[in-house]
Short mmCIF file of C-alpha atoms in Angstrom, two decimals:
data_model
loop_
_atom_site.label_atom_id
_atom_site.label_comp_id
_atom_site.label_asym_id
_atom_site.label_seq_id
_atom_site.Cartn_x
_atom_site.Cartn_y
_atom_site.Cartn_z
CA UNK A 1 0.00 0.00 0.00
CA UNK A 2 1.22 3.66 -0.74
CA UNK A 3 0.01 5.12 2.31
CA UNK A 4 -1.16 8.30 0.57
CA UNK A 5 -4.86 9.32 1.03
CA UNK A 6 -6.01 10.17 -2.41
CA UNK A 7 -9.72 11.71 -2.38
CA UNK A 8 -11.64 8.72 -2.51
CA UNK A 9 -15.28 9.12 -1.71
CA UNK A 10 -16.34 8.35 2.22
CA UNK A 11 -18.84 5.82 1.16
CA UNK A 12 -16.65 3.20 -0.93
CA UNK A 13 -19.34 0.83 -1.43
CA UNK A 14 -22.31 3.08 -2.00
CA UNK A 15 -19.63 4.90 -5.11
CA UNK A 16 -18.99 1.24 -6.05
CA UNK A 17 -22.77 0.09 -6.22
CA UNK A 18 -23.26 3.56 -8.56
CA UNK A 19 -21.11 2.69 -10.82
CA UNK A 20 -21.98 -0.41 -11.09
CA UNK A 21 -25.24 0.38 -11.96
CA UNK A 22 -23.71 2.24 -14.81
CA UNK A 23 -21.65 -0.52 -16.26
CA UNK A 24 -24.52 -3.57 -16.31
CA UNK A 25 -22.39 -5.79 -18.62
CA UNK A 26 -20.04 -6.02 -16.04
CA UNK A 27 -20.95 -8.61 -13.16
CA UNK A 28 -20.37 -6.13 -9.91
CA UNK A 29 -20.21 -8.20 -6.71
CA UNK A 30 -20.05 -7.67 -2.76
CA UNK A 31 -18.61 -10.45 -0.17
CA UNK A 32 -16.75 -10.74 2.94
CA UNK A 33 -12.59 -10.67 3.20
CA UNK A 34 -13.67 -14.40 4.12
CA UNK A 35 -15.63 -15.64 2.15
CA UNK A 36 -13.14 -13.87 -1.03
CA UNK A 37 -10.68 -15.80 0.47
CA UNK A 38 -12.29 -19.19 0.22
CA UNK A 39 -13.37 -18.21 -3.46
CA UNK A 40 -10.33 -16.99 -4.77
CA UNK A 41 -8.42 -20.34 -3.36
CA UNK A 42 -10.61 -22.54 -4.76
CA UNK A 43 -11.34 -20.68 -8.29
CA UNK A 44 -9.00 -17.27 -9.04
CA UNK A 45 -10.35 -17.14 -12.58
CA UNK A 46 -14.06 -15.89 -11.25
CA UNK A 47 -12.47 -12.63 -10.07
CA UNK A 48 -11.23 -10.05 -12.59
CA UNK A 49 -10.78 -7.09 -10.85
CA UNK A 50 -11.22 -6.32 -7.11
CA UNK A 51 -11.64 -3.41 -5.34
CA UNK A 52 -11.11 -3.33 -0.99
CA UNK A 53 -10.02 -1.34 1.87
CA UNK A 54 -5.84 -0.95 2.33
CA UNK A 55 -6.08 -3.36 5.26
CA UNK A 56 -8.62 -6.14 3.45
CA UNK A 57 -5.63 -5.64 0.09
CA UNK A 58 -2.81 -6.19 2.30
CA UNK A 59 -4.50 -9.65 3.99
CA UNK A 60 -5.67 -10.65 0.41
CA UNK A 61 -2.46 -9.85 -1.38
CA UNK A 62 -0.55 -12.50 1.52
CA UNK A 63 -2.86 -14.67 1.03
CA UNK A 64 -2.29 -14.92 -2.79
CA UNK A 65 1.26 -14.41 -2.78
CA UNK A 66 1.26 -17.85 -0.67
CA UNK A 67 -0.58 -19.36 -3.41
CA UNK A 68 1.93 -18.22 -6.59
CA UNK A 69 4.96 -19.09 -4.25
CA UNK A 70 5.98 -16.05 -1.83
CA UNK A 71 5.35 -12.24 -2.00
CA UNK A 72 8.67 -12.22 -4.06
CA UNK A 73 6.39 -12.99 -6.65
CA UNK A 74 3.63 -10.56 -6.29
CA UNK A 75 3.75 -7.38 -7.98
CA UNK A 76 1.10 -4.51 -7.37
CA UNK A 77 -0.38 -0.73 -8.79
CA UNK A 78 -2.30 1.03 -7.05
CA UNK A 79 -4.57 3.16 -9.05
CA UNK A 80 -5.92 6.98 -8.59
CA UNK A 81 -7.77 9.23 -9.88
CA UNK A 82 -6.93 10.89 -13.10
CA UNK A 83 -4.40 8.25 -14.37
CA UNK A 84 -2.54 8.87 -11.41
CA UNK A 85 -1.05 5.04 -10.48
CA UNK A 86 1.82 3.86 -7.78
CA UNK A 87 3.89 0.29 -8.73
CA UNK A 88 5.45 -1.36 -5.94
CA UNK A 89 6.10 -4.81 -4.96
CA UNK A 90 3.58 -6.16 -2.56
CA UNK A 91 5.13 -5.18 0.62
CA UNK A 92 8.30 -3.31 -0.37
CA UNK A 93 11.59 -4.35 -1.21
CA UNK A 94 12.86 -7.51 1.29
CA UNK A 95 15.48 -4.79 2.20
CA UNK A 96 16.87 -6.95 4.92
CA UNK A 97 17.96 -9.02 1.95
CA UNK A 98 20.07 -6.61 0.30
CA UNK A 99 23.34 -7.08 1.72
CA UNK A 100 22.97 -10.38 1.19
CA UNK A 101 22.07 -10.66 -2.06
CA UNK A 102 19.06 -13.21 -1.64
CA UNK A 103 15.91 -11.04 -2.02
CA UNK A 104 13.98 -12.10 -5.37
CA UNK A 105 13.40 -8.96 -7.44
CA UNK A 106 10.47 -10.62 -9.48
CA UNK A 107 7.82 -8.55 -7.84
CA UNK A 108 9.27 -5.47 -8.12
CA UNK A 109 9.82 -6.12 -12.29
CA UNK A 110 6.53 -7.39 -12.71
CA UNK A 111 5.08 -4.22 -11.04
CA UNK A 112 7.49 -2.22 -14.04
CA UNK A 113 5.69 -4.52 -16.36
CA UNK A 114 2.40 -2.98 -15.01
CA UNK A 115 3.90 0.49 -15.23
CA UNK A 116 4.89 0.26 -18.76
CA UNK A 117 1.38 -1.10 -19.82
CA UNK A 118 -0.31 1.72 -17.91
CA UNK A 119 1.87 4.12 -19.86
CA UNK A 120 1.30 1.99 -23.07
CA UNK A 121 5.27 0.79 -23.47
CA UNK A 122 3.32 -2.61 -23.92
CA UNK A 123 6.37 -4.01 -26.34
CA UNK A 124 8.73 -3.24 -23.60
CA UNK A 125 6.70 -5.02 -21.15
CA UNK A 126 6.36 -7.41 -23.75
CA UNK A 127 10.17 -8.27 -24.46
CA UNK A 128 10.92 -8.00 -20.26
CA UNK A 129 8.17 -10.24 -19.38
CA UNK A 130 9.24 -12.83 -21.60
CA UNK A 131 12.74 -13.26 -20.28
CA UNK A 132 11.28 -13.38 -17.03
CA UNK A 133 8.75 -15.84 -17.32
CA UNK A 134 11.57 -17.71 -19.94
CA UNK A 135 14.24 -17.69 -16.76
CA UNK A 136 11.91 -18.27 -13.80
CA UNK A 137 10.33 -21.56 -15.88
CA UNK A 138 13.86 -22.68 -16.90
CA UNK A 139 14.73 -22.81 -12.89
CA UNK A 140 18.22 -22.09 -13.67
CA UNK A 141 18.69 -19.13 -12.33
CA UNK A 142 15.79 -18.75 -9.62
CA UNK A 143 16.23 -17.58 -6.22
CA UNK A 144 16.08 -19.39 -2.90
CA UNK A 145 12.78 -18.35 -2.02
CA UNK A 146 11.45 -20.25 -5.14
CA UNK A 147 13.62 -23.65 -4.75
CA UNK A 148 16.50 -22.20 -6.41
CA UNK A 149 19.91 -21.18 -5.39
CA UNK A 150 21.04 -17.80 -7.61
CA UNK A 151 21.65 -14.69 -6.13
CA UNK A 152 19.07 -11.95 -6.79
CA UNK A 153 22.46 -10.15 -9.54
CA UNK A 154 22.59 -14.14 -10.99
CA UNK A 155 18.82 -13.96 -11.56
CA UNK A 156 18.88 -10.54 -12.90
CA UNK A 157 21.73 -10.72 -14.94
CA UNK A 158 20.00 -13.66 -16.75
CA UNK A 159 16.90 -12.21 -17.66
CA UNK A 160 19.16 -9.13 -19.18
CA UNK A 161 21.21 -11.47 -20.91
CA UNK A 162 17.66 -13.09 -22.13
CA UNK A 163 16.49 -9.32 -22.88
CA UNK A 164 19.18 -8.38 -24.87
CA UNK A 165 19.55 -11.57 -26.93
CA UNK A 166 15.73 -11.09 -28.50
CA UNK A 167 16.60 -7.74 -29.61
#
């Protein structure tokens, strides 16, 4: 979460339901952190987009960053008004794993993939994500935190090499 209190209406749900109301082909739904929980686990392809509180994102986004493999996986935006977006890794940076070299920068890159797409570099998203998702599936050059045993520069240095070699 950014932390920055962006003028967002008092009534989030009521400002949700009313906009709703003006979109009709899109399904518009309301549940408990709980019972979103349970649903996402057992079926993530029924939710598209959702839409809660700081505190209900940050549960949610643990709880799905357990399910893809760690939050060194999960990237995130958060979106204002006006175009106005933030990218950040779910949680920061692991910067208690920068001296030591083991923090997985995945997150992080994947949240520059959303940044580019959001500022329509989609062929440079594109080209990165590739050589991401080409190194992380090869298992080569993966991180401890993900079964592997490269160091965050190893892993990084791969997907460049990757990068530069499809251009």
């Amino acid at each position: 979460s950014s932390g920055i209190n962006a003028e967002w209406p008092l009534r989030p749900g009521e400002e949700c339901r009313a906009v709703a109301e003006q979109f009709p082909q899109i399904k518009y739904r309301e549940m408990y952190l709980d019972s979103a929980c349970l649903k996402i686990v057992k079926d993530p392809s029924q939710f598209d987009v959702m839409l809660m509180p700081n505190l209900y994102g940050d549960i949610f986004s643990d709880l799905t960053a357990g399910l893809i493999g760690g939050l060194g996986l999960a990237p995130s935006g958060n979106m204002g008004k006006d175009g106005i977006a933030i990218y950040e890794a779910v949680h920061g940076t692991a910067d208690d794993l920068t001296a030591t070299n083991k923090g997985n920068p995945t997150a992080l890159l994947m949240s520059g993939l959303m940044m580019l797409r959001h500022l329509e570099l989609t062929s440079y998203a594109d080209k990165i994500e590739k050589a991401i998702l080409e190194t992380l599936t090869e298992r080569k050059f993966v991180t401890g935190d993900i079964g592997g045993s490269a160091t965050n520069p190893q892993y990084t240095a791969e997907i460049c090499r990757k990068i530069r070699a499809s251009s």
